[in-house]
Amino acid sequence: MGGHSRPWRELRGDETSEMEKTATKSIGGSEAALESDAVDRHLIEMDAVTARTTGPAPGARGLVGSKPTGTESSHHATPVETDAVGVEYKVYRRRWFGLLQLTLLNVIVSWDWLTFSPVASHAAQYFQTTETVINWLSTAFMFAFTFITPVVIYVLHLGPKKSIVTAAALLLVGNWIRYAGSYSSSEGIFGVVMFGQILTGLAQPFVLAAPARYSDLWFTDRGRVAATALTSLANPLGAALGQLIVPFWVNKPSDISRMVLYVSIISSVCSVPAFFIPSRPPTPVAPSAVTPKLSLGASARVLFSQLEFWLLLIPFAAYVGLFNSISSLLNQIFLPYGYNDEEAGIAGALLIVVGLVASAVTSPIIDRTKSYLLAIRVAVPLIGLCYLALIWMPGTRDGGGVAGPYVVMAVLGASSFSLLPIVVEYLVELTHPISPAVTSTLSWSGGQLLGGILIVISGALKKGEDGHPPGDMTNALILHAVLALAAVPLPLCLGLFGRKEKLLLRRVRSDEEGRGNAGRRER
């Protein structure tokens, strides 16, 4: 394509077409009628596409349950496609810079979340408070996500760079405020640290909900799941790093100050490059990338009545919330049974590292086969069983050592992490042309809210000195297991009761129809 490519803005008619303006208008005044018409047009278009699934269109690829065919692009060349009217679609190597930056921000924001949890006892002494109060640093972090969700949806709807830059700015300010509250080696100012923690919590949704929006803009259907997996799963990787590294930095309460300084420096290094990432590709990567997205109000009305959206959102939010709660309370779950901080940290690291490896294997497979539903039906029951088994794992310390908890945490990580990017991308496929900013932010927000609530409830269920052993959290683990098992049937109902046609991969079909039967060439 070289220097002869027309800019994306020119290809889109400077984004002034009536369709584009209608799809991006907000509800209110005379615009409401235009928006209503836009919703009706999109719903009619969705129904028309659904009706065509009984007979594949000529040259169509990647229908539900099928493996996409066609010439695969070289790993060393940038593929270029041309549609029937001469519009060229190309993926750009610069997308990797933004992807790397989004990955780094997700790592550090999650590390910020669990900065104090792995050393809760030392932190409680340093701030002259209790472990229950220290837990509120994690809880407030997650509640901040829910609080700012409407702003995140709006900003992310405008484009992923605005969201990423906002997160970087909040991380820079929040981390150094936390350090200002823990500057002294003798004691810290808890209120200042909490304020900084809330700022970092406000940063999290801007990057945690961004992967689906970023991959939709910069990647094709041959790489979106893998791109979303890399950036989304970087978040729990940051939690694993916090679980592993922080206990080695903190051996006594006075070490808290130095630890916060180290995390602040790392956060600054990871945040600054965010201001230099490109906003969007010069030209679209695929036809779906230029499909006008429904406005936020229209998206809300469509999603409210879409059963498949709820069958995916509810279990996703439940499992994200359960994971967040378990990650925050891991030390308090295992330490009463004789485990030390390092052993509990290894259990948390296994949960995440094994999960990352499993997702690295499954995500490229899903990208090529589009077997979203099969992967969900395998992973969800495994997750429920793991939370059930976890009830008895802390008590196996004397009889079997650490083997039992480590195995359960590894299986839980593999199934949970494989599921996460699949559901995020599947939601986008089923709800296209609704913006990924809406579906991903709502899903993550529900998980953060539930996680915060579970941490508070788990703290109340924690046994005191009269427990066997003192501080036992078996009741909290039972609650986690009940919620996990209750969520299992929902995604298993997808496609049943005569609703199989509702599982059309709309974004994939949009790309196929946009490309038509055009050939592929590379440069």
XYZ file of C-alpha atoms in Angstrom:
523
model
C 0.000 0.000 0.000
C 3.012 2.201 0.617
C 2.610 5.967 0.540
C -0.430 5.797 -1.756
C -2.897 4.785 0.957
C -5.659 7.235 1.641
C -5.970 8.214 5.334
C -8.702 6.523 7.310
C -10.405 9.850 7.956
C -10.671 10.427 4.176
C -11.947 6.909 3.603
C -14.671 7.505 6.140
C -15.653 10.794 4.530
C -14.168 12.764 7.436
C -16.601 10.856 9.616
C -19.457 13.120 8.591
C -21.760 10.612 6.944
C -25.325 10.603 8.209
C -24.929 7.025 9.468
C -21.893 7.904 11.552
C -23.506 10.970 13.040
C -26.652 9.046 13.899
C -24.741 6.192 15.549
C -22.722 8.511 17.773
C -25.432 10.943 18.919
C -26.491 11.033 22.546
C -30.073 10.740 23.683
C -31.936 13.989 24.090
C -34.120 16.517 22.313
C -34.589 16.095 18.584
C -31.740 13.589 18.461
C -33.852 10.932 20.188
C -35.860 10.206 17.057
C -32.737 9.878 14.941
C -31.234 7.539 17.483
C -34.382 5.432 17.616
C -34.250 5.069 13.849
C -30.587 4.025 14.106
C -31.451 1.349 16.655
C -34.259 0.022 14.477
C -31.988 -0.089 11.419
C -29.297 -1.996 13.297
C -31.765 -4.470 14.778
C -33.313 -5.104 11.353
C -29.814 -5.563 9.933
C -28.970 -8.041 12.731
C -32.132 -10.026 12.064
C -31.381 -10.111 8.340
C -27.909 -11.453 9.000
C -29.327 -14.055 11.371
C -31.791 -15.211 8.737
C -28.954 -15.812 6.293
C -27.175 -18.295 8.555
C -29.273 -21.129 7.216
C -27.269 -20.879 4.018
C -23.703 -19.576 4.071
C -22.956 -16.692 1.787
C -20.523 -17.414 -1.032
C -17.003 -17.136 0.197
C -18.090 -16.738 3.820
C -15.750 -17.937 6.521
C -15.741 -18.348 10.280
C -19.417 -19.078 10.957
C -20.408 -20.318 14.388
C -18.542 -23.484 15.200
C -16.476 -23.451 12.006
C -12.831 -22.834 11.349
C -11.941 -19.790 9.277
C -10.291 -20.562 6.005
C -8.362 -18.561 3.461
C -4.765 -17.578 2.994
C -3.013 -16.868 6.257
C -0.757 -13.850 6.525
C 2.953 -14.236 6.995
C 4.372 -13.487 10.421
C 6.833 -11.139 8.766
C 4.544 -9.309 6.361
C 1.684 -6.908 6.843
C -1.487 -8.200 5.135
C -3.508 -5.845 2.946
C -7.049 -6.560 1.802
C -9.186 -4.673 -0.704
C -12.950 -4.760 -0.742
C -15.250 -4.557 -3.740
C -15.124 -0.747 -3.887
C -11.362 -0.470 -3.552
C -11.081 0.352 0.173
C -7.895 -1.198 1.534
C -7.714 -2.846 4.948
C -4.302 -3.227 6.542
C -2.894 -4.141 9.954
C 0.025 -2.055 11.180
C 3.092 -3.102 13.127
C 2.752 -0.051 15.346
C -0.210 -1.788 16.966
C 2.283 -3.772 19.031
C 3.576 -0.617 20.741
C 0.106 0.255 22.005
C -0.546 -3.365 22.921
C 2.673 -3.516 24.955
C 1.841 -0.270 26.726
C -1.668 -1.433 27.579
C -0.157 -4.655 28.898
C 2.296 -2.793 31.146
C -0.423 -0.546 32.545
C -2.605 -3.549 33.367
C 0.337 -5.159 35.139
C 1.131 -2.161 37.307
C -2.463 -1.226 38.121
C -3.092 -4.721 39.458
C 0.147 -4.625 41.428
C -1.103 -1.363 42.961
C -4.301 -3.138 43.935
C -2.469 -5.827 45.928
C 0.402 -3.691 47.204
C -0.520 -4.197 50.847
C -2.534 -7.443 50.856
C 0.450 -9.869 50.799
C 1.890 -8.164 53.899
C -1.360 -7.204 55.609
C -0.059 -7.927 59.113
C 3.038 -5.736 58.705
C 0.956 -3.018 57.022
C -1.514 -3.055 59.916
C 1.314 -2.490 62.396
C 2.889 0.221 60.238
C -0.352 2.180 59.933
C -1.327 1.323 63.532
C -4.608 -0.277 62.555
C -6.074 -3.757 61.944
C -5.903 -6.187 59.037
C -9.619 -5.627 58.417
C -8.919 -1.926 57.830
C -5.995 -2.825 55.538
C -8.429 -4.952 53.517
C -10.311 -1.741 52.744
C -7.384 -0.642 50.588
C -8.265 -3.487 48.218
C -11.993 -3.021 48.665
C -11.956 0.730 47.970
C -9.831 0.050 44.892
C -12.554 -2.182 43.451
C -15.450 0.049 44.446
C -13.696 2.927 42.663
C -14.082 0.915 39.443
C -17.847 0.798 39.770
C -18.069 4.460 40.752
C -16.352 5.687 37.596
C -17.860 3.149 35.170
C -20.115 5.649 33.305
C -17.130 7.929 32.660
C -15.039 4.977 31.473
C -17.702 3.873 28.994
C -17.908 7.381 27.558
C -14.144 7.928 27.300
C -13.465 4.448 25.918
C -16.275 4.887 23.408
C -14.316 7.861 22.027
C -11.196 5.763 21.533
C -8.734 3.562 23.431
C -5.896 6.119 23.564
C -7.938 8.618 25.588
C -8.730 5.868 28.058
C -5.116 4.674 28.280
C -3.723 8.183 28.793
C -6.286 8.884 31.531
C -5.219 5.716 33.344
C -1.524 6.584 33.070
C -2.090 10.047 34.561
C -4.112 8.644 37.470
C -1.471 5.997 38.158
C 1.336 8.528 38.243
C -0.479 10.812 40.669
C -1.987 8.049 42.808
C 1.255 6.140 43.345
C 3.236 9.168 44.479
C 0.436 10.255 46.805
C 0.590 6.790 48.354
C 4.303 7.239 48.853
C 3.728 10.663 50.423
C 1.510 8.928 52.970
C 4.132 6.287 53.738
C 7.284 8.412 53.512
C 8.275 7.882 57.129
C 9.864 4.565 58.062
C 8.288 4.609 61.512
C 4.588 5.027 60.682
C 2.360 6.013 57.796
C -0.637 8.276 57.288
C -3.394 5.857 56.350
C -5.820 8.494 55.050
C -3.279 9.820 52.515
C -2.454 6.303 51.360
C -6.146 5.514 50.984
C -6.636 8.615 48.822
C -3.768 7.564 46.558
C -5.124 4.020 46.461
C -8.528 5.290 45.326
C -6.870 7.254 42.511
C -5.101 4.107 41.304
C -8.430 2.299 41.607
C -10.024 4.913 39.373
C -7.260 4.232 36.840
C -7.926 0.511 36.620
C -11.167 0.484 34.583
C -9.654 2.738 31.927
C -7.117 0.028 31.057
C -8.871 -3.142 32.218
C -11.875 -2.478 29.981
C -9.742 -1.217 27.077
C -8.374 -4.475 25.547
C -11.549 -5.390 23.633
C -11.847 -1.835 22.298
C -8.171 -1.737 21.345
C -8.189 -5.119 19.598
C -11.394 -4.180 17.762
C -9.647 -1.084 16.380
C -6.168 -2.482 15.632
C -6.564 -6.261 15.036
C -8.520 -8.519 12.690
C -10.590 -11.561 13.605
C -7.420 -13.657 13.287
C -5.807 -12.023 16.313
C -8.379 -10.289 18.474
C -8.775 -13.019 21.109
C -5.010 -13.330 21.549
C -4.578 -9.546 21.770
C -7.384 -9.249 24.307
C -5.954 -12.169 26.269
C -2.463 -10.655 26.455
C -3.640 -7.284 27.715
C -6.466 -8.512 29.964
C -4.420 -11.256 31.609
C -1.591 -8.842 32.264
C -3.838 -7.591 35.053
C -3.709 -10.796 37.109
C -0.014 -11.084 36.201
C 0.509 -7.851 38.101
C -1.331 -9.376 41.033
C 0.977 -12.394 40.874
C 4.052 -10.181 40.867
C 2.699 -8.371 43.894
C 2.014 -11.647 45.687
C 5.521 -12.920 44.963
C 7.734 -9.846 45.222
C 6.189 -7.709 47.962
C 6.755 -10.287 50.758
C 10.481 -10.313 49.906
C 10.640 -6.514 50.219
C 8.811 -6.381 53.552
C 10.264 -8.233 56.506
C 9.142 -5.782 59.203
C 6.631 -2.913 59.435
C 9.205 -0.205 58.702
C 9.898 -1.793 55.292
C 6.455 -0.693 54.051
C 7.780 2.766 53.143
C 10.577 1.407 50.974
C 8.233 -1.059 49.295
C 5.769 1.685 48.320
C 8.653 3.724 46.877
C 9.765 0.798 44.708
C 6.238 0.270 43.387
C 5.894 4.012 42.647
C 9.094 4.037 40.605
C 8.052 0.974 38.608
C 4.626 2.495 38.029
C 6.136 5.718 36.686
C 8.369 3.847 34.249
C 5.384 1.865 32.950
C 3.042 4.864 32.688
C 5.028 7.551 30.861
C 5.144 5.846 27.404
C 1.330 5.798 27.328
C 1.268 9.442 26.260
C 3.054 8.568 22.989
C 0.988 5.686 21.590
C -0.918 6.306 18.299
C -4.625 7.047 18.540
C -5.800 4.830 15.677
C -4.487 3.121 12.541
C -4.034 5.360 9.464
C -6.511 3.106 7.636
C -9.007 0.558 9.008
C -7.813 -2.992 9.671
C -11.128 -4.622 8.733
C -14.656 -3.650 7.641
C -15.996 -4.072 11.203
C -13.532 -1.440 12.422
C -15.384 1.222 10.445
C -18.887 -0.025 11.185
C -20.629 2.838 13.025
C -21.218 1.841 16.637
C -24.561 2.378 18.322
C -24.724 5.329 20.689
C -24.475 4.602 24.403
C -28.181 5.070 25.044
C -29.157 2.849 22.137
C -26.652 0.218 23.265
C -28.187 0.150 26.739
C -31.675 -0.431 25.358
C -30.540 -3.243 23.079
C -28.475 -5.009 25.751
C -31.239 -4.821 28.332
C -33.421 -7.116 26.234
C -30.693 -9.456 24.930
C -30.794 -12.695 26.937
C -27.441 -13.995 25.671
C -25.713 -10.883 26.996
C -26.970 -11.588 30.514
C -26.153 -15.303 30.317
C -22.542 -14.287 29.753
C -22.269 -11.123 31.844
C -23.587 -12.595 35.107
C -21.165 -15.569 35.322
C -18.290 -13.424 34.051
C -18.904 -10.846 36.768
C -19.306 -13.616 39.343
C -16.011 -15.312 38.500
C -14.094 -12.033 38.269
C -15.486 -11.035 41.660
C -14.601 -14.402 43.183
C -11.082 -14.208 41.770
C -10.594 -10.676 43.100
C -11.800 -11.672 46.546
C -9.677 -14.821 46.751
C -6.588 -12.950 45.515
C -7.021 -10.255 48.162
C -7.659 -12.692 51.020
C -5.233 -15.458 50.045
C -2.788 -14.827 52.880
C -5.555 -14.573 55.466
C -7.054 -17.837 54.184
C -3.839 -19.870 54.422
C -1.830 -18.308 57.255
C -4.095 -19.544 60.116
C -3.272 -23.115 59.041
C 0.483 -22.731 59.360
C 1.428 -21.450 55.910
C 3.849 -18.532 55.747
C 3.683 -15.430 53.538
C 5.986 -16.964 50.914
C 3.936 -20.177 50.598
C 0.692 -18.211 50.290
C 2.389 -15.999 47.705
C 3.434 -19.052 45.682
C -0.156 -20.317 45.762
C -1.325 -16.980 44.361
C 1.431 -16.990 41.768
C 0.480 -20.507 40.623
C -3.104 -19.356 40.235
C -1.940 -16.676 37.834
C 1.123 -18.099 36.089
C -0.545 -21.400 35.180
C -3.555 -19.404 34.040
C -1.421 -17.240 31.790
C 0.214 -20.277 30.205
C -3.156 -21.947 29.626
C -4.586 -18.798 28.075
C -1.515 -18.422 25.847
C -2.291 -21.879 24.475
C -6.070 -21.574 24.139
C -6.414 -17.995 22.832
C -4.721 -18.567 19.417
C -6.781 -21.734 19.002
C -10.015 -19.835 19.638
C -8.865 -17.105 17.238
C -8.677 -19.660 14.450
C -11.543 -22.019 15.284
C -13.988 -19.477 16.780
C -15.076 -22.223 19.215
C -16.172 -19.771 21.888
C -19.136 -21.777 23.101
C -17.243 -25.061 23.466
C -14.487 -23.387 25.484
C -17.046 -21.785 27.800
C -18.858 -25.081 28.379
C -15.588 -26.766 29.355
C -14.147 -24.012 31.561
C -17.192 -22.989 33.597
C -17.863 -26.345 35.360
C -14.143 -26.656 36.155
C -14.175 -23.266 37.848
C -17.171 -24.203 39.965
C -15.573 -27.480 41.078
C -12.309 -25.749 41.977
C -14.038 -23.309 44.314
C -15.836 -26.258 45.883
C -12.560 -28.133 46.451
C -10.888 -25.007 47.841
C -13.080 -25.219 50.949
C -11.005 -28.127 52.265
C -7.563 -27.214 50.897
C -6.198 -24.967 53.699
C -6.768 -27.768 56.224
C -4.539 -30.210 54.322
C -1.325 -28.479 55.498
C -0.464 -31.069 58.147
C -1.348 -34.153 56.135
C -0.213 -33.330 52.594
C 1.798 -30.160 52.841
C 1.215 -27.569 50.153
C 0.458 -29.955 47.269
C -3.334 -29.866 47.520
C -3.782 -26.086 47.540
C -1.183 -25.677 44.801
C -2.941 -28.135 42.472
C -6.379 -26.584 43.020
C -5.039 -23.076 42.508
C -3.280 -24.149 39.295
C -6.432 -25.744 37.819
C -8.539 -22.769 38.911
C -6.091 -20.407 37.229
C -5.976 -22.396 33.986
C -9.766 -22.554 33.625
C -10.451 -18.984 34.787
C -7.826 -17.316 32.651
C -8.709 -19.295 29.554
C -12.327 -18.243 30.002
C -11.728 -14.536 30.561
C -10.654 -13.259 27.109
C -13.026 -15.696 25.404
C -16.067 -14.214 27.148
C -14.894 -10.631 26.571
C -14.533 -11.222 22.824
C -17.636 -13.410 22.557
C -19.711 -10.603 24.053
C -18.390 -8.265 21.366
C -19.199 -10.779 18.634
C -22.752 -11.378 19.822
C -23.572 -7.699 20.349
C -21.885 -6.060 17.329
C -22.336 -3.185 16.330
C -22.558 -2.182 19.987
C -19.212 -0.723 21.029
C -16.851 -3.055 22.928
C -16.451 -0.165 25.374
C -19.957 -0.862 26.655
C -19.923 -4.649 27.006
C -16.391 -4.959 28.402
C -16.729 -2.107 30.910
C -20.071 -3.352 32.237
C -18.709 -6.896 32.599
C -15.586 -5.831 34.464
C -17.513 -3.359 36.590
C -19.849 -6.075 37.822
C -16.866 -8.232 38.770
C -15.151 -5.438 40.673
C -18.320 -4.562 42.581
C -18.944 -8.171 43.574
C -15.297 -8.629 44.538
C -15.426 -5.645 46.882
C -18.644 -6.878 48.468
C -17.196 -10.367 48.941
C -14.096 -9.009 50.673
C -16.249 -7.098 53.148
C -18.518 -10.089 53.793
C -15.560 -12.466 54.067
C -14.003 -10.228 56.699
C -17.214 -10.431 58.705
C -17.293 -14.225 58.337
C -13.705 -14.591 59.565
C -13.597 -16.411 62.900
C -11.882 -14.852 65.885
C -9.706 -16.400 68.554
C -12.386 -19.017 69.199
C -11.984 -20.408 65.690
C -10.328 -23.730 64.833
C -7.787 -22.471 64.024
C -8.088 -18.835 65.128
C -8.785 -16.631 62.133
C -10.299 -19.514 60.134
C -12.108 -18.402 56.932
C -13.907 -21.623 56.005
C -17.296 -19.887 56.050
C -16.026 -17.367 53.514
C -14.768 -20.175 51.273
C -18.186 -21.857 51.462
C -19.801 -18.603 50.320
C -17.387 -18.401 47.380
C -18.156 -21.982 46.375
C -21.928 -21.465 46.518
C -21.717 -18.415 44.251
C -19.371 -20.168 41.831
C -21.632 -23.206 41.498
C -24.767 -21.069 41.191
C -23.278 -19.306 38.150
C -22.427 -22.545 36.302
C -25.833 -23.256 34.648
C -26.200 -19.797 33.060
C -23.587 -19.962 30.274
C -24.418 -23.637 29.709
C -27.878 -22.509 28.550
C -26.463 -20.512 25.641
C -27.931 -21.711 22.340
C -30.551 -23.916 23.983
C -34.356 -23.698 23.843
C -34.424 -22.759 20.167
C -32.012 -19.816 20.490
C -29.054 -21.221 18.569
C -29.478 -18.587 15.861
C -28.817 -15.896 18.498
C -25.191 -17.028 18.701
C -24.216 -15.616 15.325
C -20.718 -14.104 15.301
C -21.891 -10.757 13.969
C -18.520 -9.019 13.821
C -16.927 -11.912 11.955
C -19.798 -11.912 9.478
C -19.481 -8.126 9.115
C -15.836 -8.518 8.134
C -16.637 -11.286 5.675
C -19.385 -9.320 3.983
C -17.233 -6.196 3.854
C -14.372 -8.005 2.208
C -16.639 -9.901 -0.164
C -14.660 -12.251 -2.366
C -11.739 -9.857 -2.773
C -8.327 -11.462 -2.981
C -5.502 -10.854 -0.579
C -2.147 -9.391 -1.343
C 0.806 -8.536 0.865
C 3.475 -5.962 0.857
